[in-house]
Coordinates of N, CA and C and ligand atoms in Angstrom, one line a residue:
M2 N -24.7 10.2 -11.1 CA -25.1 8.8 -10.8 C -24.4 8.4 -9.5
K3 N -25.0 7.4 -8.9 CA -24.5 7.0 -7.6 C -23.9 5.6 -7.7
L4 N -22.8 5.3 -7.1 CA -22.2 4.0 -7.1 C -22.0 3.5 -5.7
Y5 N -22.5 2.3 -5.4 CA -22.3 1.7 -4.1 C -21.1 0.8 -4.2
V6 N -20.2 1.0 -3.2 CA -19.0 0.2 -3.3 C -18.5 -0.2 -1.9
Y7 N -17.5 -1.1 -1.9 CA -16.6 -1.2 -0.8 C -15.2 -0.7 -1.3
D8 N -14.5 0.0 -0.4 CA -13.3 0.6 -0.9 C -12.2 -0.4 -1.2
H9 N -12.2 -1.5 -0.5 CA -11.2 -2.5 -0.7 C -11.4 -3.3 -2.0
C10 N -12.6 -3.2 -2.6 CA -13.1 -4.2 -3.5 C -12.6 -4.0 -4.9
P11 N -11.9 -5.0 -5.5 CA -11.3 -4.8 -6.9 C -12.4 -4.6 -7.9
F12 N -13.6 -5.3 -7.7 CA -14.7 -5.1 -8.7 C -15.2 -3.7 -8.7
C13 N -15.3 -3.2 -7.4 CA -15.8 -1.8 -7.3 C -14.8 -0.8 -7.9
C14 N -13.5 -1.1 -7.8 CA -12.5 -0.3 -8.4 C -12.7 -0.2 -9.9
K15 N -13.1 -1.3 -10.6 CA -13.3 -1.2 -12.0 C -14.4 -0.2 -12.3
A16 N -15.5 -0.3 -11.6 CA -16.7 0.6 -11.8 C -16.3 2.1 -11.6
R17 N -15.4 2.3 -10.5 CA -15.0 3.7 -10.2 C -14.1 4.2 -11.3
M18 N -13.3 3.3 -11.9 CA -12.3 3.7 -12.9 C -13.0 4.4 -14.1
I19 N -14.1 3.8 -14.6 CA -14.7 4.3 -15.8 C -15.3 5.7 -15.5
F20 N -15.8 6.0 -14.3 CA -16.2 7.3 -13.9 C -15.1 8.3 -14.1
G21 N -13.9 8.0 -13.6 CA -12.8 8.9 -13.6 C -12.3 9.1 -15.0
L22 N -12.1 8.0 -15.7 CA -11.6 8.1 -17.1 C -12.5 8.9 -18.0
K23 N -13.8 8.8 -17.8 CA -14.8 9.6 -18.6 C -15.2 10.9 -18.0
Q24 N -14.6 11.2 -16.8 CA -14.8 12.4 -16.1 C -16.3 12.6 -15.9
L25 N -17.0 11.5 -15.4 CA -18.4 11.6 -15.1 C -18.6 11.9 -13.6
P26 N -19.6 12.7 -13.3 CA -19.9 13.1 -11.9 C -20.3 11.8 -11.2
L27 N -19.7 11.6 -10.0 CA -19.9 10.4 -9.3 C -20.2 10.7 -7.8
E28 N -21.3 10.1 -7.4 CA -21.7 10.1 -6.0 C -21.3 8.7 -5.4
L29 N -20.3 8.7 -4.6 CA -19.8 7.4 -4.1 C -20.4 7.1 -2.8
H30 N -21.0 5.9 -2.7 CA -21.5 5.6 -1.4 C -20.9 4.3 -0.9
T31 N -20.2 4.3 0.2 CA -19.5 3.1 0.7 C -20.4 2.4 1.6
L32 N -20.7 1.1 1.2 CA -21.6 0.3 2.0 C -20.8 -0.3 3.2
L33 N -21.4 -0.5 4.3 CA -20.8 -1.2 5.4 C -20.7 -2.7 5.0
E34 N -19.6 -3.3 5.4 CA -19.4 -4.7 5.0 C -20.5 -5.6 5.4
N35 N -21.1 -5.3 6.6 CA -22.2 -6.2 7.1 C -23.6 -5.7 6.8
D36 N -23.7 -4.7 5.9 CA -25.0 -4.2 5.5 C -25.6 -5.1 4.4
V37 N -26.4 -6.0 4.8 CA -27.0 -6.9 3.8 C -28.3 -6.3 3.2
N38 N -28.9 -5.4 4.0 CA -30.2 -4.9 3.5 C -30.2 -4.0 2.3
T39 N -29.2 -3.1 2.3 CA -29.2 -2.1 1.2 C -29.0 -2.8 -0.1
P40 N -27.9 -3.6 -0.3 CA -27.8 -4.2 -1.6 C -28.9 -5.1 -2.0
T41 N -29.4 -5.8 -1.0 CA -30.5 -6.8 -1.3 C -31.8 -6.0 -1.7
R42 N -32.0 -4.8 -1.1 CA -33.2 -4.0 -1.6 C -32.9 -3.5 -3.0
L43 N -31.7 -3.2 -3.3 CA -31.4 -2.6 -4.7 C -31.4 -3.6 -5.8
V44 N -30.7 -4.8 -5.6 CA -30.5 -5.7 -6.7 C -30.8 -7.2 -6.2
G45 N -31.3 -7.4 -5.0 CA -31.7 -8.7 -4.7 C -30.7 -9.6 -4.0
K46 N -29.5 -9.1 -3.8 CA -28.5 -9.9 -3.0 C -27.4 -9.0 -2.5
K47 N -26.6 -9.5 -1.6 CA -25.4 -8.8 -1.1 C -24.3 -8.8 -2.1
T48 N -24.1 -7.7 -2.7 CA -23.0 -7.6 -3.7 C -22.6 -6.1 -3.9
A49 N -21.4 -5.9 -4.3 CA -20.9 -4.6 -4.7 C -19.9 -4.8 -5.9
P50 N -19.9 -3.9 -6.8 CA -20.5 -2.6 -6.9 C -22.0 -2.7 -7.4
I51 N -22.7 -1.6 -7.1 CA -24.1 -1.4 -7.7 C -24.2 0.0 -8.2
L52 N -24.6 0.2 -9.4 CA -24.8 1.5 -10.0 C -26.2 1.9 -9.9
E53 N -26.5 3.1 -9.5 CA -27.8 3.7 -9.6 C -27.8 4.6 -10.8
K54 N -28.6 4.2 -11.8 CA -28.5 4.9 -13.1 C -29.3 6.2 -13.0
E55 N -29.3 7.0 -14.0 CA -30.0 8.3 -14.0 C -31.5 8.2 -13.9
D56 N -32.0 7.0 -14.4 CA -33.5 6.8 -14.3 C -33.9 6.2 -12.9
G57 N -32.9 6.0 -12.0 CA -33.2 5.5 -10.7 C -33.2 4.0 -10.6
S58 N -33.0 3.3 -11.7 CA -32.9 1.8 -11.6 C -31.4 1.4 -11.2
H59 N -31.3 0.2 -10.9 CA -30.0 -0.3 -10.3 C -29.4 -1.4 -11.2
M60 N -28.1 -1.5 -11.2 CA -27.4 -2.5 -12.0 C -26.2 -3.0 -11.2
A61 N -26.0 -4.3 -11.1 CA -24.8 -4.9 -10.5 C -23.9 -5.4 -11.6
E62 N -22.8 -6.1 -11.2 CA -21.8 -6.7 -12.1 C -20.9 -5.6 -12.7
S63 N -19.7 -5.6 -12.2 CA -18.7 -4.5 -12.4 C -18.5 -4.2 -13.9
M64 N -18.2 -5.3 -14.7 CA -17.9 -5.0 -16.1 C -19.2 -4.6 -16.9
D65 N -20.4 -5.1 -16.5 CA -21.6 -4.6 -17.1 C -21.7 -3.1 -16.9
I66 N -21.4 -2.7 -15.7 CA -21.4 -1.2 -15.3 C -20.4 -0.5 -16.2
V67 N -19.2 -1.0 -16.3 CA -18.2 -0.3 -17.1 C -18.6 -0.2 -18.6
H68 N -19.1 -1.3 -19.1 CA -19.5 -1.3 -20.6 C -20.7 -0.4 -20.8
Y69 N -21.6 -0.4 -19.8 CA -22.8 0.5 -19.9 C -22.4 1.9 -20.0
L70 N -21.5 2.4 -19.1 CA -21.1 3.8 -19.0 C -20.2 4.1 -20.2
D71 N -19.4 3.1 -20.6 CA -18.5 3.4 -21.7 C -19.2 3.6 -23.0
A72 N -20.3 2.8 -23.2 CA -21.0 2.9 -24.5 C -21.9 4.2 -24.5
R73 N -22.3 4.6 -23.3 CA -23.3 5.7 -23.2 C -22.7 7.1 -23.2
Y74 N -21.5 7.2 -22.7 CA -20.9 8.6 -22.5 C -19.6 8.7 -23.2
G75 N -19.5 9.6 -24.2 CA -18.3 9.8 -25.0 C -17.8 8.7 -25.8
Q76 N -16.6 8.8 -26.3 CA -16.0 7.8 -27.2 C -15.7 6.5 -26.4
P77 N -16.2 5.3 -26.9 CA -15.8 4.1 -26.2 C -14.3 4.0 -26.0
L78 N -13.9 3.6 -24.8 CA -12.4 3.4 -24.7 C -12.0 2.0 -24.1
V79 N -13.1 1.2 -23.7 CA -12.7 -0.1 -23.1 C -12.7 -1.1 -24.2
T80 N -11.7 -1.0 -25.0 CA -11.6 -1.9 -26.2 C -11.1 -3.3 -25.7
P81 N -11.7 -4.4 -26.3 CA -11.3 -5.7 -25.9 C -9.9 -6.0 -26.4
V82 N -9.2 -6.9 -25.7 CA -7.8 -7.3 -26.0 C -7.7 -8.8 -26.2
P83 N -7.8 -9.3 -27.4 CA -7.8 -10.7 -27.6 C -6.4 -11.3 -27.2
D84 N -6.4 -12.5 -26.7 CA -5.1 -13.1 -26.2 C -4.2 -12.2 -25.4
S85 N -4.8 -11.5 -24.5 CA -4.1 -10.5 -23.7 C -2.9 -11.1 -22.9
A86 N -1.7 -10.6 -23.0 CA -0.6 -11.0 -22.2 C -0.8 -10.5 -20.8
I87 N -1.4 -9.3 -20.6 CA -1.6 -8.8 -19.3 C -2.6 -9.6 -18.5
K88 N -3.7 -10.0 -19.3 CA -4.7 -10.9 -18.6 C -4.0 -12.2 -18.2
A89 N -3.2 -12.8 -19.0 CA -2.5 -14.1 -18.7 C -1.6 -13.8 -17.5
W90 N -0.9 -12.7 -17.5 CA -0.1 -12.4 -16.3 C -0.9 -12.3 -15.0
H91 N -2.1 -11.6 -15.2 CA -2.9 -11.4 -14.0 C -3.5 -12.7 -13.5
D92 N -3.9 -13.6 -14.4 CA -4.4 -14.9 -14.0 C -3.5 -15.7 -13.1
A93 N -2.2 -15.5 -13.4 CA -1.1 -16.2 -12.5 C -0.8 -15.5 -11.3
A94 N -1.0 -14.2 -11.3 CA -0.5 -13.4 -10.1 C -1.6 -12.9 -9.1
W95 N -2.8 -13.0 -9.5 CA -3.8 -12.3 -8.6 C -3.9 -13.0 -7.2
R96 N -3.8 -14.3 -7.2 CA -4.0 -15.0 -5.9 C -3.0 -14.6 -4.8
P97 N -1.7 -14.7 -5.1 CA -0.7 -14.2 -4.1 C -0.8 -12.7 -3.8
I98 N -1.2 -11.9 -4.8 CA -1.4 -10.5 -4.5 C -2.5 -10.4 -3.5
L99 N -3.6 -11.1 -3.7 CA -4.7 -11.0 -2.7 C -4.4 -11.6 -1.4
Q100 N -3.6 -12.6 -1.4 CA -3.2 -13.2 -0.1 C -2.3 -12.2 0.7
L101 N -1.6 -11.4 0.0 CA -0.8 -10.3 0.7 C -1.7 -9.2 1.1
A102 N -2.6 -8.8 0.2 CA -3.4 -7.6 0.4 C -4.6 -7.7 1.4
I103 N -5.3 -8.8 1.3 CA -6.5 -8.9 2.1 C -6.4 -8.7 3.6
P104 N -5.4 -9.4 4.3 CA -5.3 -9.2 5.7 C -4.8 -7.8 6.1
R105 N -4.1 -7.1 5.2 CA -3.7 -5.8 5.5 C -4.9 -4.8 5.2
L106 N -5.6 -5.0 4.2 CA -6.8 -4.2 4.0 C -7.8 -4.3 5.1
A107 N -7.9 -5.5 5.7 CA -8.8 -5.8 6.8 C -8.5 -4.9 8.0
A108 N -7.3 -4.4 8.1 CA -6.9 -3.6 9.3 C -6.9 -2.1 8.9
A109 N -7.2 -1.8 7.6 CA -7.0 -0.4 7.2 C -8.2 0.5 7.5
D110 N -8.0 1.8 7.4 CA -9.1 2.7 7.7 C -9.9 2.9 6.4
L111 N -10.9 2.1 6.2 CA -11.7 2.1 5.0 C -13.2 2.2 5.5
G112 N -14.0 2.9 4.6 CA -15.4 3.2 5.0 C -16.2 2.0 5.3
E113 N -16.0 0.9 4.7 CA -16.8 -0.3 4.9 C -16.6 -1.0 6.3
F114 N -15.5 -0.5 6.9 CA -15.1 -1.0 8.3 C -15.4 0.0 9.4
A115 N -16.4 0.9 9.2 CA -16.6 2.0 10.1 C -17.1 1.5 11.4
T116 N -17.6 0.3 11.5 CA -18.0 -0.3 12.8 C -17.2 -1.5 13.1
V117 N -17.1 -1.9 14.4 CA -16.4 -3.1 14.8 C -17.0 -4.3 14.1
E118 N -18.4 -4.4 14.1 CA -19.1 -5.5 13.5 C -18.8 -5.7 12.1
A119 N -18.7 -4.5 11.4 CA -18.4 -4.6 9.9 C -17.0 -5.2 9.6
R120 N -16.1 -4.7 10.4 CA -14.7 -5.2 10.2 C -14.6 -6.7 10.5
K121 N -15.4 -7.1 11.5 CA -15.4 -8.5 11.9 C -16.0 -9.4 10.8
A122 N -17.0 -8.8 10.2 CA -17.7 -9.6 9.1 C -16.8 -9.8 7.9
F123 N -15.9 -8.8 7.7 CA -15.0 -8.9 6.6 C -14.0 -10.1 6.9
R124 N -13.5 -10.1 8.1 CA -12.6 -11.1 8.5 C -13.2 -12.5 8.3
V125 N -14.4 -12.6 8.7 CA -15.1 -13.9 8.6 C -15.2 -14.3 7.1
R126 N -15.7 -13.4 6.3 CA -15.9 -13.7 4.8 C -14.6 -14.0 4.1
Q127 N -13.6 -13.2 4.4 CA -12.3 -13.4 3.7 C -11.5 -14.5 4.3
T128 N -11.7 -14.9 5.5 CA -11.0 -16.1 6.1 C -11.5 -17.3 5.3
R129 N -12.8 -17.3 5.0 CA -13.3 -18.4 4.2 C -12.7 -18.5 2.8
N130 N -12.4 -17.3 2.3 CA -11.8 -17.3 0.9 C -10.3 -17.5 0.9
F131 N -9.6 -17.0 1.9 CA -8.1 -17.0 1.8 C -7.4 -17.6 2.9
G132 N -8.1 -18.1 3.9 CA -7.5 -18.8 5.1 C -7.2 -17.8 6.2
D133 N -6.6 -18.3 7.2 CA -6.3 -17.6 8.5 C -5.4 -16.3 8.2
F134 N -5.8 -15.2 8.7 CA -5.1 -13.9 8.4 C -3.7 -13.9 9.1
E135 N -3.6 -14.5 10.3 CA -2.2 -14.5 10.9 C -1.3 -15.3 10.1
Q136 N -1.8 -16.4 9.6 CA -0.9 -17.3 8.7 C -0.6 -16.6 7.4
L137 N -1.5 -15.9 6.9 CA -1.2 -15.1 5.6 C -0.1 -14.1 5.9
I138 N -0.2 -13.4 7.0 CA 0.8 -12.4 7.3 C 2.2 -13.0 7.6
A139 N 2.1 -14.2 8.2 CA 3.4 -15.0 8.5 C 4.0 -15.4 7.2
N140 N 3.2 -15.6 6.1 CA 3.7 -16.1 4.8 C 4.2 -14.9 4.0
T141 N 4.2 -13.7 4.5 CA 4.6 -12.5 3.7 C 6.0 -12.7 3.0
P142 N 7.0 -13.2 3.6 CA 8.3 -13.3 2.9 C 8.2 -14.1 1.6
Q143 N 7.6 -15.3 1.7 CA 7.5 -16.1 0.5 C 6.5 -15.5 -0.6
L144 N 5.4 -15.0 -0.1 CA 4.4 -14.4 -1.0 C 5.0 -13.2 -1.7
A145 N 5.8 -12.3 -0.9 CA 6.3 -11.1 -1.5 C 7.4 -11.5 -2.5
A146 N 8.2 -12.5 -2.3 CA 9.2 -13.0 -3.2 C 8.6 -13.4 -4.5
N147 N 7.5 -14.2 -4.4 CA 6.8 -14.7 -5.5 C 6.2 -13.6 -6.4
V148 N 5.5 -12.6 -5.7 CA 4.9 -11.5 -6.4 C 6.0 -10.6 -7.0
G149 N 7.1 -10.5 -6.3 CA 8.2 -9.7 -6.8 C 8.8 -10.2 -8.1
Q150 N 8.9 -11.5 -8.2 CA 9.3 -12.2 -9.5 C 8.3 -11.9 -10.6
Q151 N 7.1 -12.0 -10.2 CA 6.0 -11.8 -11.3 C 6.0 -10.3 -11.7
L152 N 6.2 -9.4 -10.8 CA 6.2 -8.0 -11.2 C 7.4 -7.7 -12.1
A153 N 8.5 -8.4 -12.0 CA 9.6 -8.2 -13.0 C 9.1 -8.5 -14.4
E154 N 8.3 -9.5 -14.5 CA 7.7 -9.8 -15.9 C 6.8 -8.8 -16.3
L155 N 5.9 -8.3 -15.4 CA 4.9 -7.3 -15.7 C 5.6 -6.0 -16.1
D156 N 6.7 -5.7 -15.5 CA 7.4 -4.5 -15.8 C 7.7 -4.4 -17.3
K157 N 8.1 -5.5 -17.9 CA 8.4 -5.6 -19.3 C 7.1 -5.3 -20.1
L158 N 6.0 -5.9 -19.7 CA 4.7 -5.7 -20.4 C 4.2 -4.2 -20.4
L159 N 4.6 -3.5 -19.3 CA 4.1 -2.2 -19.1 C 5.0 -1.1 -19.6
A160 N 6.2 -1.4 -19.9 CA 7.2 -0.4 -20.4 C 6.6 0.3 -21.6
G161 N 6.5 1.6 -21.6 CA 6.0 2.4 -22.8 C 4.5 2.4 -22.9
R162 N 3.8 1.7 -22.1 CA 2.3 1.7 -22.2 C 1.7 3.1 -21.8
E163 N 0.9 3.6 -22.7 CA 0.3 4.9 -22.5 C -1.2 4.9 -22.7
H164 N -1.7 3.9 -23.4 CA -3.1 3.9 -23.8 C -4.0 3.2 -22.7
V165 N -5.3 3.3 -23.0 CA -6.3 2.6 -22.1 C -7.1 1.6 -22.9
D166 N -7.3 0.4 -22.3 CA -8.1 -0.6 -22.9 C -8.6 -1.5 -21.8
E167 N -9.3 -2.6 -22.2 CA -9.9 -3.5 -21.2 C -8.9 -4.1 -20.2
D168 N -7.6 -4.2 -20.6 CA -6.6 -4.7 -19.7 C -6.4 -3.9 -18.4
D169 N -6.7 -2.6 -18.6 CA -6.5 -1.8 -17.4 C -7.5 -2.1 -16.3
F170 N -8.7 -2.6 -16.7 CA -9.7 -3.0 -15.8 C -9.5 -4.3 -15.1
V171 N -8.6 -5.1 -15.7 CA -8.1 -6.3 -15.1 C -7.0 -6.0 -14.1
L172 N -6.1 -5.1 -14.6 CA -4.8 -5.0 -13.9 C -4.8 -4.0 -12.7
Y173 N -5.3 -2.8 -13.0 CA -5.2 -1.7 -11.9 C -5.9 -2.1 -10.6
P174 N -7.1 -2.7 -10.6 CA -7.7 -3.1 -9.3 C -6.8 -3.9 -8.5
S175 N -6.1 -4.9 -9.0 CA -5.2 -5.8 -8.2 C -4.0 -5.0 -7.8
L176 N -3.4 -4.2 -8.7 CA -2.2 -3.5 -8.3 C -2.6 -2.5 -7.2
R177 N -3.8 -1.9 -7.3 CA -4.2 -1.0 -6.2 C -4.3 -1.7 -4.9
M178 N -4.8 -3.0 -4.9 CA -4.8 -3.8 -3.6 C -3.3 -4.0 -3.1
L179 N -2.4 -4.2 -4.1 CA -1.0 -4.5 -3.7 C -0.4 -3.3 -3.1
S180 N -0.9 -2.1 -3.4 CA -0.3 -0.9 -2.9 C -0.4 -0.8 -1.3
I181 N -1.1 -1.6 -0.7 CA -1.2 -1.6 0.8 C -0.1 -2.5 1.4
V182 N 0.7 -3.2 0.5 CA 1.7 -4.1 1.0 C 3.1 -3.5 0.9
K183 N 3.7 -3.2 2.1 CA 5.0 -2.6 2.1 C 6.1 -3.5 1.6
A184 N 6.0 -4.8 1.9 CA 7.1 -5.7 1.6 C 7.4 -5.9 0.2
V185 N 6.5 -5.4 -0.7 CA 6.8 -5.6 -2.2 C 7.3 -4.4 -2.7
S186 N 8.5 -4.5 -3.4 CA 9.0 -3.3 -4.0 C 8.6 -3.3 -5.5
L187 N 8.2 -2.2 -6.0 CA 7.6 -2.1 -7.3 C 8.6 -1.6 -8.3
P188 N 8.8 -2.4 -9.4 CA 9.7 -2.0 -10.5 C 9.2 -0.7 -11.1
T189 N 10.1 0.0 -11.8 CA 9.8 1.4 -12.3 C 8.5 1.5 -13.2
A190 N 8.4 0.6 -14.2 CA 7.3 0.8 -15.1 C 6.0 0.5 -14.4
V191 N 6.0 -0.5 -13.5 CA 4.8 -0.9 -12.7 C 4.4 0.3 -11.9
K192 N 5.3 0.9 -11.2 CA 5.0 2.0 -10.3 C 4.5 3.2 -11.1
D193 N 5.1 3.5 -12.2 CA 4.7 4.6 -13.1 C 3.3 4.4 -13.6
Y194 N 3.0 3.1 -13.9 CA 1.7 2.7 -14.4 C 0.6 3.0 -13.3
M195 N 0.9 2.5 -12.1 CA 0.0 2.7 -11.0 C -0.3 4.2 -10.7
Q196 N 0.8 5.0 -10.8 CA 0.6 6.4 -10.5 C -0.2 7.1 -11.6
R197 N 0.0 6.7 -12.9 CA -0.8 7.2 -14.0 C -2.2 6.8 -13.9
M198 N -2.5 5.6 -13.6 CA -3.9 5.1 -13.5 C -4.6 5.8 -12.3
E199 N -3.8 6.0 -11.2 CA -4.4 6.7 -10.0 C -4.8 8.1 -10.5
R200 N -4.0 8.8 -11.2 CA -4.3 10.2 -11.7 C -5.5 10.2 -12.6
D201 N -5.4 9.3 -13.6 CA -6.4 9.3 -14.7 C -7.8 8.8 -14.3
T202 N -7.8 7.8 -13.3 CA -9.1 7.2 -12.9 C -9.6 7.9 -11.7
G203 N -8.8 8.6 -10.9 CA -9.2 9.2 -9.6 C -9.5 8.2 -8.6
V204 N -9.0 6.9 -8.8 CA -9.2 5.9 -7.7 C -7.9 5.8 -7.0
P205 N -7.8 6.3 -5.7 CA -6.6 6.4 -5.0 C -5.9 5.1 -4.6
L206 N -4.6 5.1 -4.7 CA -3.8 3.9 -4.2 C -3.8 4.0 -2.7
H207 N -3.3 2.9 -2.1 CA -3.3 2.8 -0.6 C -1.9 3.0 0.0
F208 N -1.0 3.6 -0.8 CA 0.4 3.7 -0.3 C 0.4 4.4 1.1
D209 N -0.5 5.3 1.4 CA -0.4 6.0 2.6 C -0.8 5.1 3.8
Q210 N -1.4 4.0 3.5 CA -1.7 3.1 4.6 C -0.9 1.7 4.6
A211 N 0.1 1.7 3.7 CA 0.8 0.5 3.5 C 1.5 -0.1 4.8
V212 N 1.3 -1.4 5.0 CA 2.0 -2.0 6.1 C 2.6 -3.3 5.6
Ligands
GSH16 N1 -19.0 -10.6 -10.6 C1 -19.2 -9.5 -9.7 C2 -18.4 -9.8 -8.4 C3 -18.6 -8.8 -7.4 C4 -18.1 -9.3 -6.0 O1 -17.8 -10.5 -5.8 N2 -18.1 -8.4 -5.1 C5 -17.7 -8.8 -3.7 C6 -17.1 -7.6 -3.0 S1 -15.4 -7.6 -3.3 C7 -19.0 -9.2 -3.1 O2 -20.0 -8.5 -3.3 N3 -19.0 -10.2 -2.3 C8 -20.2 -10.7 -1.6 C9 -20.3 -10.1 -0.2 O3 -19.9 -9.0 0.0 O4 -20.8 -10.8 0.7 C10 -18.7 -8.2 -10.3 O5 -17.8 -8.2 -11.1 O6 -19.3 -7.2 -9.9

């Protein structure tokens, strides 16, 4: 099956994760950030991820893709987690994580930024969402201190964790984005978790491009 993604995109990471966890063959197609035509032709709007199913039809919405593949191939593993502490943690932490990660991802070597115009389009879209990139970079010390405190809490939640459930689809995409941020040091259980998920999902972290 074919999956259309942006490499920076946390929703796309969710869809990629289920392919890796279920060891399904994956043809990954990275859309250019400013390619409006391809997604619009496939699902009627500019969005990622998009799954091309075996029958040639297309499906958007990351968790719909995850549940579709989870139910269809092998034993279901994306079990719901009522009153999830990890989800509550993520609700509080995702915005500062993205404020750190987005301006750094914008400068990274990623397939969706293969042209100057595509990289520029990302800056325009995400400046609308998160504000001026230079200001975000200047805010690194405060943001990193904030995220560092939150990671100390997460470390307790992840100690001894070995199973997979719906929480991983909430958490790993954001921690993957955080892996591009050098200023944040990762506590042991968080780092171990990220490396285990990288191995088991096949969705690589960005440590090699961290700034
Ligand atoms: N609810 C959707 C959200 C997907 C989404 O917002 N994807 C972003 C990319 S990170 C997007 O397509 N943004 C619109 C754009 O690229 O213009 C899902 O879970 O798949």
